[in-house]
Short mmCIF file of C-alpha atoms and ligand atoms in Angstrom, two decimals:
data_model
loop_
_atom_site.label_atom_id
_atom_site.label_comp_id
_atom_site.label_asym_id
_atom_site.label_seq_id
_atom_site.Cartn_x
_atom_site.Cartn_y
_atom_site.Cartn_z
CA MET A 816 74.66 111.13 -66.03
CA ASP A 817 77.95 112.93 -65.65
CA LYS A 818 79.13 112.17 -62.11
CA ARG A 819 80.64 115.15 -60.32
CA PRO A 820 82.15 115.23 -56.84
CA PHE A 821 80.27 117.35 -54.30
CA ILE A 822 83.50 119.23 -53.52
CA ASN A 823 86.22 120.78 -55.71
CA LYS A 824 89.92 119.99 -55.68
CA GLU A 825 91.05 123.17 -53.98
CA LYS A 826 88.63 122.72 -51.11
CA LEU A 827 89.39 119.00 -50.82
CA GLU A 828 93.16 119.65 -50.67
CA ALA A 829 92.48 122.12 -47.86
CA VAL A 830 90.57 119.39 -46.02
CA CYS A 831 93.46 116.97 -46.61
CA ALA A 832 95.88 119.44 -45.03
CA GLU A 833 94.00 118.91 -41.76
CA HIS A 834 92.84 115.33 -42.14
CA PRO A 835 95.17 112.74 -43.67
CA THR A 836 93.81 110.49 -46.42
CA PRO A 837 92.12 108.12 -46.70
CA PHE A 838 88.82 109.31 -45.22
CA TYR A 839 85.11 109.18 -45.84
CA LEU A 840 83.43 112.49 -46.62
CA TYR A 841 79.65 112.97 -46.35
CA ASP A 842 77.62 115.86 -47.74
CA GLU A 843 75.06 117.13 -45.22
CA ALA A 844 73.12 119.13 -47.84
CA GLU A 845 72.65 116.05 -50.02
CA ILE A 846 71.59 113.89 -47.06
CA ARG A 847 68.90 116.43 -46.17
CA ARG A 848 67.83 116.84 -49.81
CA ARG A 849 67.30 113.11 -50.15
CA ALA A 850 65.38 112.77 -46.89
CA ARG A 851 63.12 115.69 -47.90
CA ALA A 852 62.54 114.29 -51.39
CA LEU A 853 61.52 110.92 -49.94
CA ASN A 854 59.19 112.48 -47.36
CA GLN A 855 57.68 114.64 -50.09
CA ALA A 856 57.15 111.65 -52.38
CA PHE A 857 55.15 109.88 -49.66
CA SER A 858 53.50 112.95 -48.12
CA TRP A 859 50.12 111.67 -49.42
CA ASN A 860 50.33 109.02 -46.65
CA PRO A 861 49.93 110.82 -43.31
CA GLY A 862 51.70 108.13 -41.28
CA PHE A 863 54.66 107.70 -43.63
CA LYS A 864 58.05 107.21 -42.01
CA GLU A 865 61.51 106.33 -43.25
CA TYR A 866 63.40 104.12 -40.82
CA PHE A 867 66.97 104.65 -41.97
CA ALA A 868 68.82 101.33 -42.20
CA VAL A 869 71.50 102.07 -39.61
CA LYS A 870 73.80 99.32 -40.90
CA ALA A 871 74.37 101.38 -44.07
CA THR A 872 76.07 104.27 -42.25
CA PRO A 873 76.21 103.68 -38.51
CA ASN A 874 77.46 107.11 -37.49
CA PRO A 875 75.47 108.98 -34.82
CA TRP A 876 76.04 112.34 -36.52
CA ILE A 877 74.48 111.05 -39.73
CA VAL A 878 71.63 109.32 -37.90
CA SER A 879 70.98 112.57 -35.99
CA ILE A 880 70.76 114.61 -39.21
CA LEU A 881 68.24 112.10 -40.55
CA ALA A 882 66.32 112.22 -37.25
CA GLU A 883 66.06 116.01 -37.67
CA GLU A 884 64.48 115.30 -41.06
CA GLY A 885 61.89 113.07 -39.42
CA CYS A 886 63.53 109.69 -40.05
CA GLY A 887 63.64 106.88 -37.53
CA CYS A 888 66.07 103.97 -37.35
CA ASP A 889 65.89 100.46 -38.73
CA CYS A 890 68.12 98.31 -36.51
CA ALA A 891 69.06 94.63 -36.62
CA THR A 892 71.20 94.28 -33.50
CA GLY A 893 71.45 95.51 -29.94
CA THR A 894 74.47 97.60 -30.92
CA GLU A 895 72.46 99.42 -33.58
CA LEU A 896 69.63 99.90 -31.06
CA ALA A 897 72.14 101.52 -28.70
CA LEU A 898 73.26 103.87 -31.47
CA ALA A 899 69.67 104.87 -32.22
CA GLU A 900 69.00 105.51 -28.55
CA ALA A 901 72.12 107.68 -28.25
CA CYS A 902 70.71 109.83 -31.08
CA GLY A 903 67.47 110.30 -29.17
CA VAL A 904 65.60 107.94 -31.49
CA THR A 905 63.33 105.73 -29.36
CA GLY A 906 59.84 104.23 -29.19
CA ALA A 907 57.97 103.69 -32.43
CA ASP A 908 60.71 105.64 -34.24
CA ILE A 909 62.76 102.43 -34.08
CA MET A 910 62.06 99.35 -36.18
CA LEU A 911 63.86 96.16 -35.18
CA SER A 912 64.03 94.30 -38.52
CA SER A 913 66.34 91.55 -37.36
CA ASN A 914 66.73 87.87 -38.10
CA ASP A 915 68.24 85.01 -36.11
CA THR A 916 67.62 87.33 -33.16
CA PRO A 917 68.87 86.59 -29.64
CA ASP A 918 66.37 87.07 -26.79
CA GLU A 919 68.33 89.94 -25.26
CA ASP A 920 67.89 92.04 -28.41
CA TYR A 921 64.12 91.60 -28.15
CA ARG A 922 64.29 92.72 -24.53
CA GLN A 923 66.41 95.74 -25.44
CA ALA A 924 64.07 96.71 -28.29
CA SER A 925 61.01 96.24 -26.12
CA GLY A 926 62.60 98.37 -23.37
CA LEU A 927 62.97 101.16 -25.94
CA GLY A 928 59.40 100.73 -27.14
CA ALA A 929 60.60 99.82 -30.64
CA ILE A 930 58.41 98.17 -33.26
CA ILE A 931 59.47 94.54 -33.51
CA ASN A 932 59.49 92.86 -36.92
CA LEU A 933 59.59 89.05 -36.72
CA ASP A 934 61.56 87.19 -39.39
CA SER A 935 60.18 83.71 -38.78
CA LEU A 936 57.20 81.88 -37.31
CA ASP A 937 59.20 80.40 -34.44
CA MET A 938 60.21 83.92 -33.41
CA VAL A 939 56.66 84.37 -32.07
CA GLY A 940 57.54 81.92 -29.32
CA CYS A 941 61.01 83.45 -28.87
CA LEU A 942 59.49 86.90 -28.43
CA GLU A 943 56.96 85.57 -25.92
CA ARG A 944 59.76 83.88 -23.96
CA ALA A 945 62.07 86.90 -24.15
CA LEU A 946 59.40 89.32 -22.93
CA GLY A 947 57.88 87.04 -20.31
CA GLY A 948 54.58 86.90 -22.19
CA GLU A 949 54.16 90.71 -22.21
CA LEU A 950 53.95 91.35 -25.94
CA PRO A 951 53.66 94.83 -27.42
CA LYS A 952 50.23 95.80 -28.77
CA MET A 953 51.69 96.12 -32.27
CA VAL A 954 53.95 93.55 -34.01
CA CYS A 955 55.23 93.38 -37.58
CA CYS A 956 56.08 90.20 -39.52
CA ARG A 957 58.39 89.72 -42.47
CA VAL A 958 56.99 87.77 -45.39
CA ASN A 959 58.87 86.04 -48.19
CA PRO A 960 56.55 84.94 -50.99
CA GLY A 961 59.28 82.79 -52.63
CA GLY A 962 59.70 82.47 -56.39
CA ASN A 963 61.29 85.24 -58.41
CA PHE A 964 60.28 88.86 -58.13
CA GLU A 965 59.50 90.47 -61.44
CA ALA A 966 59.36 94.07 -62.52
CA ALA A 967 58.09 95.28 -65.89
CA ASN A 968 61.42 94.49 -67.56
CA GLY A 969 62.16 91.12 -65.98
CA ILE A 970 63.31 89.38 -62.80
CA ILE A 971 64.89 91.76 -60.30
CA GLY A 972 65.08 89.57 -57.20
CA ASN A 973 65.11 85.92 -56.08
CA PRO A 974 63.21 85.70 -52.79
CA GLN A 975 63.18 81.88 -53.10
CA ASP A 976 66.94 81.91 -52.44
CA ALA A 977 66.84 84.38 -49.56
CA LYS A 978 67.15 83.35 -45.91
CA PHE A 979 64.77 86.09 -44.84
CA GLY A 980 61.11 86.08 -43.94
CA MET A 981 58.31 83.55 -43.57
CA THR A 982 56.02 81.99 -46.14
CA ARG A 983 52.51 83.34 -46.61
CA GLU A 984 51.07 80.36 -44.74
CA GLN A 985 53.47 80.97 -41.87
CA LEU A 986 52.55 84.66 -41.86
CA LYS A 987 48.92 83.76 -41.36
CA GLU A 988 49.82 81.32 -38.59
CA ALA A 989 52.08 83.94 -36.93
CA PHE A 990 49.24 86.48 -36.93
CA SER A 991 46.87 83.92 -35.39
CA ARG A 992 49.33 83.08 -32.63
CA LEU A 993 50.01 86.77 -31.99
CA VAL A 994 46.29 87.49 -31.72
CA ALA A 995 46.06 84.76 -29.09
CA LEU A 996 48.90 86.50 -27.21
CA GLY A 997 46.99 89.79 -27.15
CA VAL A 998 48.52 91.63 -30.12
CA GLU A 999 45.97 94.02 -31.63
CA ASP A 1000 47.70 95.76 -34.50
CA PHE A 1001 49.85 94.26 -37.24
CA GLY A 1002 52.53 95.23 -39.73
CA ILE A 1003 53.71 93.38 -42.83
CA HIS A 1004 57.25 93.75 -44.15
CA ALA A 1005 59.11 92.38 -47.17
CA PHE A 1006 62.46 93.03 -48.86
CA LEU A 1007 62.52 91.16 -52.17
CA ALA A 1008 65.17 92.86 -54.32
CA SER A 1009 68.30 94.90 -53.63
CA ASN A 1010 69.75 97.94 -55.42
CA THR A 1011 66.85 97.98 -57.85
CA GLN A 1012 67.23 100.12 -60.96
CA VAL A 1013 63.55 100.30 -61.89
CA ASP A 1014 60.91 102.62 -60.51
CA ASP A 1015 58.26 99.88 -60.32
CA TYR A 1016 59.95 97.83 -57.56
CA TYR A 1017 58.26 99.62 -54.65
CA PRO A 1018 54.87 99.93 -56.36
CA ARG A 1019 54.82 96.21 -57.23
CA LEU A 1020 55.99 95.20 -53.77
CA ALA A 1021 53.41 97.53 -52.22
CA ARG A 1022 50.60 96.00 -54.27
CA LEU A 1023 51.64 92.49 -53.20
CA LEU A 1024 51.78 93.46 -49.52
CA PHE A 1025 48.54 95.45 -49.69
CA GLU A 1026 46.75 92.44 -51.17
CA GLU A 1027 48.21 90.25 -48.43
CA ALA A 1028 46.97 92.73 -45.80
CA VAL A 1029 43.44 92.66 -47.21
CA ARG A 1030 43.48 88.84 -47.30
CA LEU A 1031 44.62 88.57 -43.69
CA ARG A 1032 42.06 91.11 -42.54
CA ASP A 1033 39.34 89.14 -44.31
CA LYS A 1034 40.49 85.72 -43.05
CA LEU A 1035 41.49 86.54 -39.49
CA GLY A 1036 39.72 89.80 -38.77
CA VAL A 1037 43.02 91.42 -37.77
CA HIS A 1038 43.83 95.11 -38.13
CA VAL A 1039 46.86 95.70 -40.33
CA GLY A 1040 48.05 99.22 -39.57
CA LEU A 1041 51.52 99.24 -41.15
CA ILE A 1042 53.10 98.17 -44.42
CA ASP A 1043 56.90 98.26 -44.40
CA LEU A 1044 58.41 98.42 -47.90
CA SER A 1045 61.91 98.09 -46.41
CA GLY A 1046 65.05 98.88 -48.45
CA GLY A 1047 66.08 98.05 -51.97
CA ILE A 1048 65.77 101.25 -53.98
CA GLY A 1049 69.01 101.49 -55.91
CA VAL A 1050 71.37 104.24 -56.95
CA ASP A 1051 73.17 105.04 -60.21
CA TYR A 1052 76.64 103.73 -59.38
CA ARG A 1053 77.56 103.88 -63.09
CA PRO A 1054 77.21 107.10 -65.04
CA GLU A 1055 74.92 105.31 -67.50
CA ASP A 1056 72.62 103.86 -64.78
CA PRO A 1057 69.18 105.42 -64.40
CA ALA A 1058 68.69 107.38 -61.17
CA ALA A 1059 65.61 106.41 -59.18
CA ASP A 1060 62.75 108.88 -59.62
CA ILE A 1061 61.58 108.99 -56.02
CA ALA A 1062 58.53 111.11 -56.81
CA ALA A 1063 57.40 108.57 -59.43
CA ILE A 1064 58.01 105.74 -56.96
CA GLY A 1065 55.89 107.49 -54.32
CA GLU A 1066 53.14 108.07 -56.88
CA GLY A 1067 53.23 104.40 -57.97
CA VAL A 1068 52.78 103.27 -54.36
CA ARG A 1069 49.93 105.80 -53.93
CA GLN A 1070 48.10 104.30 -56.91
CA ALA A 1071 48.43 100.77 -55.51
CA TYR A 1072 47.23 102.09 -52.14
CA GLU A 1073 44.11 103.58 -53.74
CA ASP A 1074 43.45 100.50 -55.87
CA VAL A 1075 43.85 97.92 -53.12
CA LEU A 1076 43.67 99.36 -49.62
CA VAL A 1077 41.29 102.28 -50.01
CA ALA A 1078 39.04 100.09 -52.14
CA ALA A 1079 38.97 97.53 -49.29
CA GLY A 1080 38.17 100.15 -46.67
CA MET A 1081 41.73 100.11 -45.27
CA GLY A 1082 42.70 103.73 -45.92
CA ASP A 1083 44.27 104.13 -42.45
CA VAL A 1084 47.34 101.99 -43.19
CA LYS A 1085 50.70 103.69 -42.60
CA ILE A 1086 53.53 103.12 -45.06
CA CYS A 1087 57.16 102.98 -44.03
CA SER A 1088 60.50 102.39 -45.68
CA GLU A 1089 63.91 101.24 -44.43
CA LEU A 1090 66.16 102.71 -47.07
CA GLY A 1091 69.90 102.70 -46.56
CA ARG A 1092 71.58 102.83 -49.95
CA TRP A 1093 69.23 105.30 -51.60
CA MET A 1094 69.39 107.66 -48.62
CA LEU A 1095 73.14 107.77 -48.18
CA ALA A 1096 75.23 106.18 -50.95
CA PRO A 1097 75.42 109.26 -53.23
CA ALA A 1098 75.97 111.54 -50.20
CA GLY A 1099 79.30 109.95 -49.29
CA ALA A 1100 82.67 109.33 -50.91
CA LEU A 1101 85.92 107.63 -50.05
CA VAL A 1102 88.79 110.07 -50.61
CA THR A 1103 92.21 108.55 -51.24
CA ARG A 1104 95.53 109.62 -52.70
CA VAL A 1105 97.63 107.91 -55.36
CA ILE A 1106 100.91 106.92 -53.70
CA HIS A 1107 102.42 104.54 -56.27
CA GLU A 1108 102.25 103.64 -59.91
CA LYS A 1109 103.43 100.33 -61.32
CA VAL A 1110 103.35 99.03 -64.87
CA THR A 1111 103.51 95.28 -65.53
CA TYR A 1112 100.89 93.57 -67.66
CA LYS A 1113 98.55 96.31 -66.53
CA ASP A 1114 98.96 99.84 -65.34
CA TYR A 1115 98.34 100.00 -61.59
CA LEU A 1116 97.62 103.06 -59.50
CA GLY A 1117 98.34 102.24 -55.84
CA VAL A 1118 96.27 104.33 -53.43
CA ASP A 1119 96.38 104.81 -49.66
CA ALA A 1120 92.92 103.25 -49.14
CA CYS A 1121 92.24 99.55 -49.58
CA ALA A 1122 89.37 97.06 -49.65
CA ALA A 1123 89.34 97.14 -45.85
CA ASN A 1124 87.98 100.69 -46.19
CA LEU A 1125 85.50 99.89 -48.98
CA MET A 1126 84.76 96.25 -49.54
CA ARG A 1127 82.06 96.35 -52.22
CA PRO A 1128 84.33 96.11 -55.28
CA ALA A 1129 86.24 93.19 -53.72
CA ILE A 1130 83.24 91.10 -52.70
CA TYR A 1131 80.53 92.07 -55.18
CA ASP A 1132 82.72 93.20 -58.06
CA ALA A 1133 80.74 96.41 -57.56
CA TYR A 1134 81.39 99.45 -59.71
CA HIS A 1135 82.25 102.71 -57.96
CA HIS A 1136 82.86 105.69 -60.18
CA ILE A 1137 86.20 107.42 -59.64
CA THR A 1138 87.01 111.07 -60.28
CA VAL A 1139 90.62 112.27 -60.39
CA MET A 1140 90.25 115.58 -58.58
CA GLY A 1141 90.99 118.63 -60.71
CA LYS A 1142 90.83 116.55 -63.91
CA GLU A 1143 87.03 116.37 -64.13
CA ASP A 1144 86.97 117.89 -67.61
CA GLU A 1145 90.07 116.21 -69.05
CA PRO A 1146 89.76 113.37 -71.56
CA ALA A 1147 90.13 109.84 -70.13
CA PRO A 1148 92.43 108.00 -72.51
CA ARG A 1149 94.36 105.92 -69.96
CA VAL A 1150 93.40 102.46 -68.69
CA TYR A 1151 94.24 101.78 -65.04
CA ASN A 1152 93.60 99.31 -62.26
CA VAL A 1153 93.20 101.22 -59.01
CA VAL A 1154 94.46 99.08 -56.15
CA GLY A 1155 95.10 99.07 -52.41
CA ARG A 1156 97.85 97.51 -50.35
CA LEU A 1157 96.21 94.33 -49.04
CA CYS A 1158 97.98 91.05 -49.78
CA GLU A 1159 94.87 89.94 -51.64
CA ASN A 1160 94.42 90.30 -55.38
CA ASN A 1161 90.77 91.29 -55.00
CA ASP A 1162 91.90 94.54 -53.36
CA GLN A 1163 91.14 96.57 -56.48
CA PHE A 1164 88.75 99.52 -56.57
CA ALA A 1165 88.62 99.51 -60.36
CA HIS A 1166 89.66 97.22 -63.21
CA ASP A 1167 90.61 98.52 -66.65
CA ARG A 1168 89.10 101.90 -65.82
CA MET A 1169 89.39 104.73 -68.34
CA LEU A 1170 90.78 107.75 -66.48
CA PRO A 1171 92.66 110.93 -67.29
CA GLU A 1172 96.45 110.81 -67.13
CA THR A 1173 97.00 110.26 -63.40
CA THR A 1174 100.14 110.71 -61.33
CA ILE A 1175 101.40 110.07 -57.83
CA GLY A 1176 99.91 112.70 -55.54
CA ASP A 1177 96.58 112.93 -57.33
CA LEU A 1178 93.50 112.78 -55.12
CA LEU A 1179 90.80 110.28 -56.07
CA PHE A 1180 87.14 110.69 -55.17
CA ILE A 1181 85.44 107.29 -55.05
CA HIS A 1182 81.76 108.02 -55.53
CA ASP A 1183 78.60 106.60 -53.95
CA ALA A 1184 80.36 105.11 -50.95
CA GLY A 1185 78.11 106.72 -48.35
CA ALA A 1186 76.12 103.54 -47.66
CA HIS A 1187 77.50 100.05 -47.01
CA GLY A 1188 80.96 101.61 -47.34
CA PHE A 1189 82.69 102.47 -44.07
CA SER A 1190 80.29 100.16 -42.25
CA MET A 1191 81.48 97.03 -44.07
CA GLY A 1192 85.10 97.90 -43.30
CA TYR A 1193 87.36 95.38 -41.68
CA ASN A 1194 90.88 95.06 -40.31
CA TYR A 1195 92.62 92.57 -42.58
CA ASN A 1196 96.42 92.98 -42.78
CA GLY A 1197 96.20 95.17 -39.69
CA SER A 1198 94.37 97.80 -41.75
CA LEU A 1199 92.91 100.56 -39.64
CA ARG A 1200 89.52 102.13 -40.22
CA SER A 1201 89.66 105.65 -41.60
CA ALA A 1202 88.15 108.83 -40.22
CA GLU A 1203 84.70 110.02 -41.31
CA LEU A 1204 84.21 113.72 -42.11
CA LEU A 1205 81.06 115.74 -42.68
CA LEU A 1206 80.84 118.62 -45.14
CA ARG A 1207 78.34 120.83 -43.34
CA GLU A 1208 75.78 122.95 -45.10
CA ASP A 1209 77.76 126.09 -44.21
CA GLY A 1210 80.81 124.70 -46.05
CA SER A 1211 82.81 123.81 -42.94
CA VAL A 1212 84.15 120.29 -42.47
CA GLN A 1213 83.67 118.45 -39.21
CA ARG A 1214 85.35 115.22 -38.21
CA ILE A 1215 82.54 112.90 -37.11
CA ARG A 1216 84.70 109.88 -36.31
CA ARG A 1217 88.44 109.75 -35.78
CA ALA A 1218 90.58 107.21 -37.59
CA GLU A 1219 91.41 104.02 -35.76
CA THR A 1220 94.81 103.80 -34.13
CA ARG A 1221 96.93 100.75 -33.53
CA ALA A 1222 95.85 100.92 -29.90
CA ASP A 1223 92.24 100.47 -31.07
CA TYR A 1224 93.26 97.51 -33.21
CA PHE A 1225 95.03 95.86 -30.28
CA ALA A 1226 92.52 97.00 -27.64
CA THR A 1227 91.05 93.55 -27.13
CA PHE A 1228 94.41 92.32 -25.75
CA ASP A 1229 94.12 94.80 -22.88
CA ASP A 1230 93.30 92.02 -20.41
CA ASP A 1231 96.26 89.90 -21.54
CA PRO A 1232 99.31 90.41 -19.25
CA ARG A 1233 101.76 89.31 -21.91
CA PHE A 1234 100.55 91.54 -24.79
CA SER A 1235 98.56 94.31 -23.10
CA SER A 1236 101.36 96.76 -23.99
CA LEU A 1237 100.13 96.53 -27.60
CA ALA A 1238 96.88 98.15 -26.52
CA GLN A 1239 98.90 101.31 -25.76
CA LYS A 1240 100.67 101.48 -29.15
C1 PLP B 33 69.98 96.09 -45.54
C2 PLP B 33 68.58 96.32 -45.13
C3 PLP B 33 67.93 97.51 -45.46
C4 PLP B 33 68.56 98.58 -46.32
O1 PLP B 33 68.76 98.13 -47.60
P1 PLP B 33 69.27 99.11 -48.76
O2 PLP B 33 69.54 98.21 -49.90
O3 PLP B 33 70.47 99.79 -48.23
O4 PLP B 33 68.17 100.07 -49.03
C5 PLP B 33 66.64 97.68 -45.00
N1 PLP B 33 66.02 96.75 -44.24
C6 PLP B 33 66.61 95.60 -43.90
C7 PLP B 33 65.87 94.63 -43.06
C8 PLP B 33 67.90 95.34 -44.34
O5 PLP B 33 68.49 94.18 -44.02
#
């Protein structure tokens, strides 16, 4: 599909007059649209809840918008738990889907009343130790069935190579041990493929987990009240990629629910998701300006953002569509590499990309950066994190995080008598 920015050039230049590039810009209307479409797609399941994967876009303004739309938080660390709590998200509206978890995070999650999702069998003992034997009444466990995960058109994930989750045997053993510790209600979670481009990922995963739930009920007599389909629904990063049909995905899960759970007399099971990418990626962009052009063996556009702002192209060779603002309808006959300033050759947002004739001063809109974008940022070469801005539904633009300063970068020398002056720069 033709990819269009959610803002026009005139408006974006006006934003730039107040907020220097580079910055992240999020579209509140699109965030709400996506949350509503997801909730609608699963409205057949009365207990359905999306636990937004906080790591995708850990900004309290964004998390609060999602909370207004009925979403909870999926957290993996104490820091993410603190962010959820600051947004008023507590209790069973938090899912701790962590791994390699320190005891203090279990204590923090338990203090908030969060649902705890155990990644491994030995975590049963860790949880018992961390909470002094006082386990919550409801616990979720993460299963990894191994092998490859297939959709209708082939393999889409390789759980056998993933560090996450426990085997089916271990899941059964974990449930038995948890029963002995007084747990009465169980959840099952799995995340078997990432950025999936097919609408049968969730339905197939759901069927697998539903069948597992029926088996465990039959073998152990436990009550499974929650199935967590986790993240993994993809987005159309490339114009030619299919966009996920969330209504069709919800309907596919409903069919599996009828076929397996309702048929087994388990029609009270709640479904939940932990989407990050699908919820936020298309609702955010990295905005950057062309500040140099250089022609050697290739034609390079140097921009004022770099891989430290958006790491996905550098580490995954990920495609992010780029629009040259104001040139949306011009032909794209030129071939450019779009690069940042890091002293690292992988600092390239695009290789051999067909773009309109582009000049110094042009604004670039790097699409689909709203999830796993800002949050994966880093500080290499003394790069500072950018600001984050929110395009509100009324058309105003609000800064929802200021840009880092050098003082922030040097802040952790503040207790060092020799270099503490840096922390004031
Ligand atoms: C990363 C992650 C998610 C979100 O994944 P997306 O691909 O962004 O949907 C959800 N749950 C867990 C446990 C994760 O690690």
